[in-house]
PDB file of C-alpha atoms in Angstrom:
ATOM      1  CA  MET U   1      43.211 -16.498  -4.748  1.00 56.00           C
ATOM      2  CA  SER U   2      42.781 -12.748  -4.804  1.00 59.00           C
ATOM      3  CA  SER U   3      40.967 -11.054  -7.663  1.00 57.00           C
ATOM      4  CA  SER U   4      44.160  -9.334  -8.811  1.00 65.00           C
ATOM      5  CA  SER U   5      46.073 -12.603  -9.113  1.00 66.00           C
ATOM      6  CA  SER U   6      43.106 -14.185 -10.909  1.00 64.00           C
ATOM      7  CA  SER U   7      43.096 -11.289 -13.357  1.00 75.00           C
ATOM      8  CA  ARG U   8      46.812 -11.771 -13.933  1.00 87.00           C
ATOM      9  CA  ALA U   9      46.181 -15.478 -14.495  1.00 91.00           C
ATOM     10  CA  GLY U  10      43.697 -14.558 -17.218  1.00 92.00           C
ATOM     11  CA  VAL U  11      46.237 -12.250 -18.819  1.00 93.00           C
ATOM     12  CA  MET U  12      48.876 -14.995 -18.681  1.00 95.00           C
ATOM     13  CA  VAL U  13      46.449 -17.430 -20.342  1.00 96.00           C
ATOM     14  CA  MET U  14      45.816 -14.887 -23.105  1.00 95.00           C
ATOM     15  CA  LEU U  15      49.542 -14.298 -23.555  1.00 95.00           C
ATOM     16  CA  ALA U  16      50.331 -18.022 -23.704  1.00 97.00           C
ATOM     17  CA  ALA U  17      47.495 -18.653 -26.164  1.00 96.00           C
ATOM     18  CA  SER U  18      48.584 -15.801 -28.412  1.00 96.00           C
ATOM     19  CA  LEU U  19      52.183 -17.077 -28.439  1.00 96.00           C
ATOM     20  CA  ALA U  20      50.947 -20.608 -29.203  1.00 97.00           C
ATOM     21  CA  GLY U  21      48.810 -19.186 -32.007  1.00 96.00           C
ATOM     22  CA  LEU U  22      51.832 -17.282 -33.284  1.00 96.00           C
ATOM     23  CA  ALA U  23      53.842 -20.504 -33.388  1.00 96.00           C
ATOM     24  CA  VAL U  24      51.089 -22.342 -35.282  1.00 96.00           C
ATOM     25  CA  ALA U  25      50.641 -19.510 -37.777  1.00 95.00           C
ATOM     26  CA  PHE U  26      54.379 -19.123 -38.325  1.00 95.00           C
ATOM     27  CA  TYR U  27      54.766 -22.880 -38.850  1.00 95.00           C
ATOM     28  CA  ALA U  28      51.961 -22.865 -41.418  1.00 95.00           C
ATOM     29  CA  TYR U  29      53.458 -19.825 -43.149  1.00 95.00           C
ATOM     30  CA  ILE U  30      56.967 -21.250 -43.606  1.00 96.00           C
ATOM     31  CA  THR U  31      56.308 -24.981 -44.000  1.00 94.00           C
ATOM     32  CA  PRO U  32      55.645 -26.258 -47.520  1.00 93.00           C
ATOM     33  CA  LEU U  33      52.463 -28.232 -48.249  1.00 88.00           C
ATOM     34  CA  THR U  34      50.410 -26.714 -45.435  1.00 88.00           C
ATOM     35  CA  GLY U  35      48.157 -25.087 -47.985  1.00 90.00           C
ATOM     36  CA  VAL U  36      48.843 -21.570 -46.726  1.00 93.00           C
ATOM     37  CA  THR U  37      52.596 -21.380 -47.239  1.00 92.00           C
ATOM     38  CA  GLY U  38      53.616 -17.802 -47.940  1.00 93.00           C
ATOM     39  CA  THR U  39      50.050 -16.516 -48.207  1.00 94.00           C
ATOM     40  CA  LEU U  40      48.865 -13.088 -47.155  1.00 96.00           C
ATOM     41  CA  GLY U  41      46.254 -14.630 -44.840  1.00 94.00           C
ATOM     42  CA  ALA U  42      48.862 -16.583 -42.909  1.00 95.00           C
ATOM     43  CA  MET U  43      50.956 -13.433 -42.583  1.00 96.00           C
ATOM     44  CA  ALA U  44      47.888 -11.547 -41.332  1.00 96.00           C
ATOM     45  CA  VAL U  45      47.226 -14.064 -38.553  1.00 96.00           C
ATOM     46  CA  ILE U  46      50.919 -13.925 -37.576  1.00 97.00           C
ATOM     47  CA  ILE U  47      50.600 -10.154 -37.196  1.00 97.00           C
ATOM     48  CA  THR U  48      47.312 -10.353 -35.271  1.00 96.00           C
ATOM     49  CA  CYS U  49      48.809 -12.922 -32.884  1.00 96.00           C
ATOM     50  CA  LEU U  50      51.696 -10.532 -32.254  1.00 97.00           C
ATOM     51  CA  VAL U  51      49.247  -7.680 -31.673  1.00 97.00           C
ATOM     52  CA  LEU U  52      47.277  -9.855 -29.252  1.00 96.00           C
ATOM     53  CA  ALA U  53      50.452 -10.685 -27.306  1.00 96.00           C
ATOM     54  CA  VAL U  54      51.334  -6.995 -27.016  1.00 96.00           C
ATOM     55  CA  LEU U  55      47.797  -6.035 -25.981  1.00 95.00           C
ATOM     56  CA  SER U  56      47.860  -8.798 -23.351  1.00 94.00           C
ATOM     57  CA  LEU U  57      50.996  -7.246 -21.881  1.00 93.00           C
ATOM     58  CA  ILE U  58      49.492  -3.751 -21.906  1.00 94.00           C
ATOM     59  CA  LEU U  59      46.198  -4.735 -20.213  1.00 91.00           C
ATOM     60  CA  PRO U  60      47.507  -5.098 -16.618  1.00 90.00           C
ATOM     61  CA  ALA U  61      49.263  -1.744 -16.843  1.00 89.00           C
ATOM     62  CA  MET U  62      46.128   0.144 -17.904  1.00 86.00           C
ATOM     63  CA  HIS U  63      44.658   2.600 -15.451  1.00 86.00           C
ATOM     64  CA  GLY U  64      41.183   3.981 -15.700  1.00 88.00           C
ATOM     65  CA  LYS U  65      37.916   2.173 -16.236  1.00 90.00           C
ATOM     66  CA  ILE U  66      37.204   3.503 -19.733  1.00 92.00           C
ATOM     67  CA  GLY U  67      40.663   2.609 -20.983  1.00 91.00           C
ATOM     68  CA  ARG U  68      40.409  -0.935 -19.644  1.00 91.00           C
ATOM     69  CA  ILE U  69      36.978  -1.458 -21.174  1.00 93.00           C
ATOM     70  CA  LEU U  70      38.136  -0.102 -24.533  1.00 94.00           C
ATOM     71  CA  LEU U  71      41.267  -2.283 -24.499  1.00 94.00           C
ATOM     72  CA  ARG U  72      39.215  -5.369 -23.605  1.00 95.00           C
ATOM     73  CA  LEU U  73      36.867  -4.666 -26.518  1.00 96.00           C
ATOM     74  CA  ILE U  74      39.840  -4.320 -28.866  1.00 96.00           C
ATOM     75  CA  ILE U  75      41.303  -7.589 -27.548  1.00 96.00           C
ATOM     76  CA  LEU U  76      37.939  -9.296 -28.049  1.00 97.00           C
ATOM     77  CA  ALA U  77      37.780  -8.036 -31.648  1.00 97.00           C
ATOM     78  CA  VAL U  78      41.338  -9.255 -32.317  1.00 97.00           C
ATOM     79  CA  ILE U  79      40.583 -12.700 -30.861  1.00 97.00           C
ATOM     80  CA  VAL U  80      37.352 -13.146 -32.829  1.00 97.00           C
ATOM     81  CA  GLY U  81      38.885 -11.801 -36.041  1.00 97.00           C
ATOM     82  CA  THR U  82      41.939 -14.021 -35.750  1.00 97.00           C
ATOM     83  CA  ALA U  83      39.787 -17.078 -35.054  1.00 97.00           C
ATOM     84  CA  PHE U  84      37.629 -16.297 -38.093  1.00 97.00           C
ATOM     85  CA  ALA U  85      40.681 -15.847 -40.327  1.00 96.00           C
ATOM     86  CA  ALA U  86      42.212 -19.047 -38.961  1.00 96.00           C
ATOM     87  CA  SER U  87      39.019 -20.966 -39.741  1.00 96.00           C
ATOM     88  CA  LEU U  88      39.135 -19.686 -43.315  1.00 95.00           C
ATOM     89  CA  LEU U  89      42.744 -20.893 -43.531  1.00 94.00           C
ATOM     90  CA  HIS U  90      41.824 -24.272 -41.977  1.00 95.00           C
ATOM     91  CA  LEU U  91      44.295 -23.676 -39.151  1.00 95.00           C
ATOM     92  CA  TRP U  92      42.242 -25.437 -36.484  1.00 96.00           C
ATOM     93  CA  TRP U  93      45.003 -25.369 -33.848  1.00 96.00           C
ATOM     94  CA  LEU U  94      45.034 -21.598 -34.182  1.00 96.00           C
ATOM     95  CA  VAL U  95      41.259 -21.511 -33.729  1.00 97.00           C
ATOM     96  CA  ALA U  96      41.722 -23.588 -30.561  1.00 97.00           C
ATOM     97  CA  ALA U  97      44.425 -21.175 -29.343  1.00 97.00           C
ATOM     98  CA  MET U  98      42.063 -18.242 -29.868  1.00 97.00           C
ATOM     99  CA  ALA U  99      39.332 -20.083 -27.946  1.00 97.00           C
ATOM    100  CA  ILE U 100      41.768 -20.439 -25.051  1.00 97.00           C
ATOM    101  CA  ALA U 101      42.674 -16.750 -25.385  1.00 97.00           C
ATOM    102  CA  LEU U 102      38.961 -15.943 -25.157  1.00 97.00           C
ATOM    103  CA  VAL U 103      38.740 -17.948 -21.929  1.00 96.00           C
ATOM    104  CA  GLY U 104      41.714 -15.974 -20.604  1.00 95.00           C
ATOM    105  CA  LEU U 105      40.005 -12.710 -21.511  1.00 95.00           C
ATOM    106  CA  MET U 106      36.843 -13.812 -19.700  1.00 95.00           C
ATOM    107  CA  ILE U 107      38.902 -14.686 -16.616  1.00 93.00           C
ATOM    108  CA  ALA U 108      40.591 -11.284 -16.771  1.00 91.00           C
ATOM    109  CA  ILE U 109      37.247  -9.502 -17.105  1.00 90.00           C
ATOM    110  CA  PHE U 110      35.269 -11.321 -14.445  1.00 90.00           C
ATOM    111  CA  ARG U 111      38.080 -11.650 -11.921  1.00 83.00           C
ATOM    112  CA  SER U 112      39.486  -8.142 -12.216  1.00 74.00           C
ATOM    113  CA  ALA U 113      39.813  -6.023  -9.124  1.00 60.00           C
ATOM    114  CA  PRO U 114      36.675  -4.081  -8.325  1.00 61.00           C
ATOM    115  CA  ALA U 115      36.853  -0.316  -8.331  1.00 54.00           C
ATOM    116  CA  ALA U 116      37.674   1.258  -5.028  1.00 52.00           C
ATOM    117  CA  GLN U 117      34.558   1.737  -2.962  1.00 56.00           C
ATOM    118  CA  PRO U 118      34.199   4.973  -1.045  1.00 57.00           C
ATOM    119  CA  THR U 119      34.193   4.407   2.690  1.00 59.00           C
ATOM    120  CA  ARG U 120      31.469   5.749   4.905  1.00 61.00           C
ATOM    121  CA  SER U 121      32.446   7.463   8.077  1.00 56.00           C
TER     122      SER U 121
END
């Protein structure tokens, strides 16, 4: 498997985990007796899951080393913040989804294509 396809696999894992987290958060927000029905915290994790999905789609299209590093740091902050908020809301499936998203981010970071090396002639 080439490094580019491995990086895309990491991005796909992040995207799938963020969409799964979105489904869990939306279910908890609209379903009565979940303990977080209609709360601001549940709405916040819905929004952060949407942001994470969008950032996951933007990451492969980024050019430039600084931009990629900055976007990865933002994605990391969103994942950790969403997992923390989900733990406060006792949404453990959402915490698990964010753990999977973190694994996807690590795959995308460590399997990304190396920068072009100058050739010696």
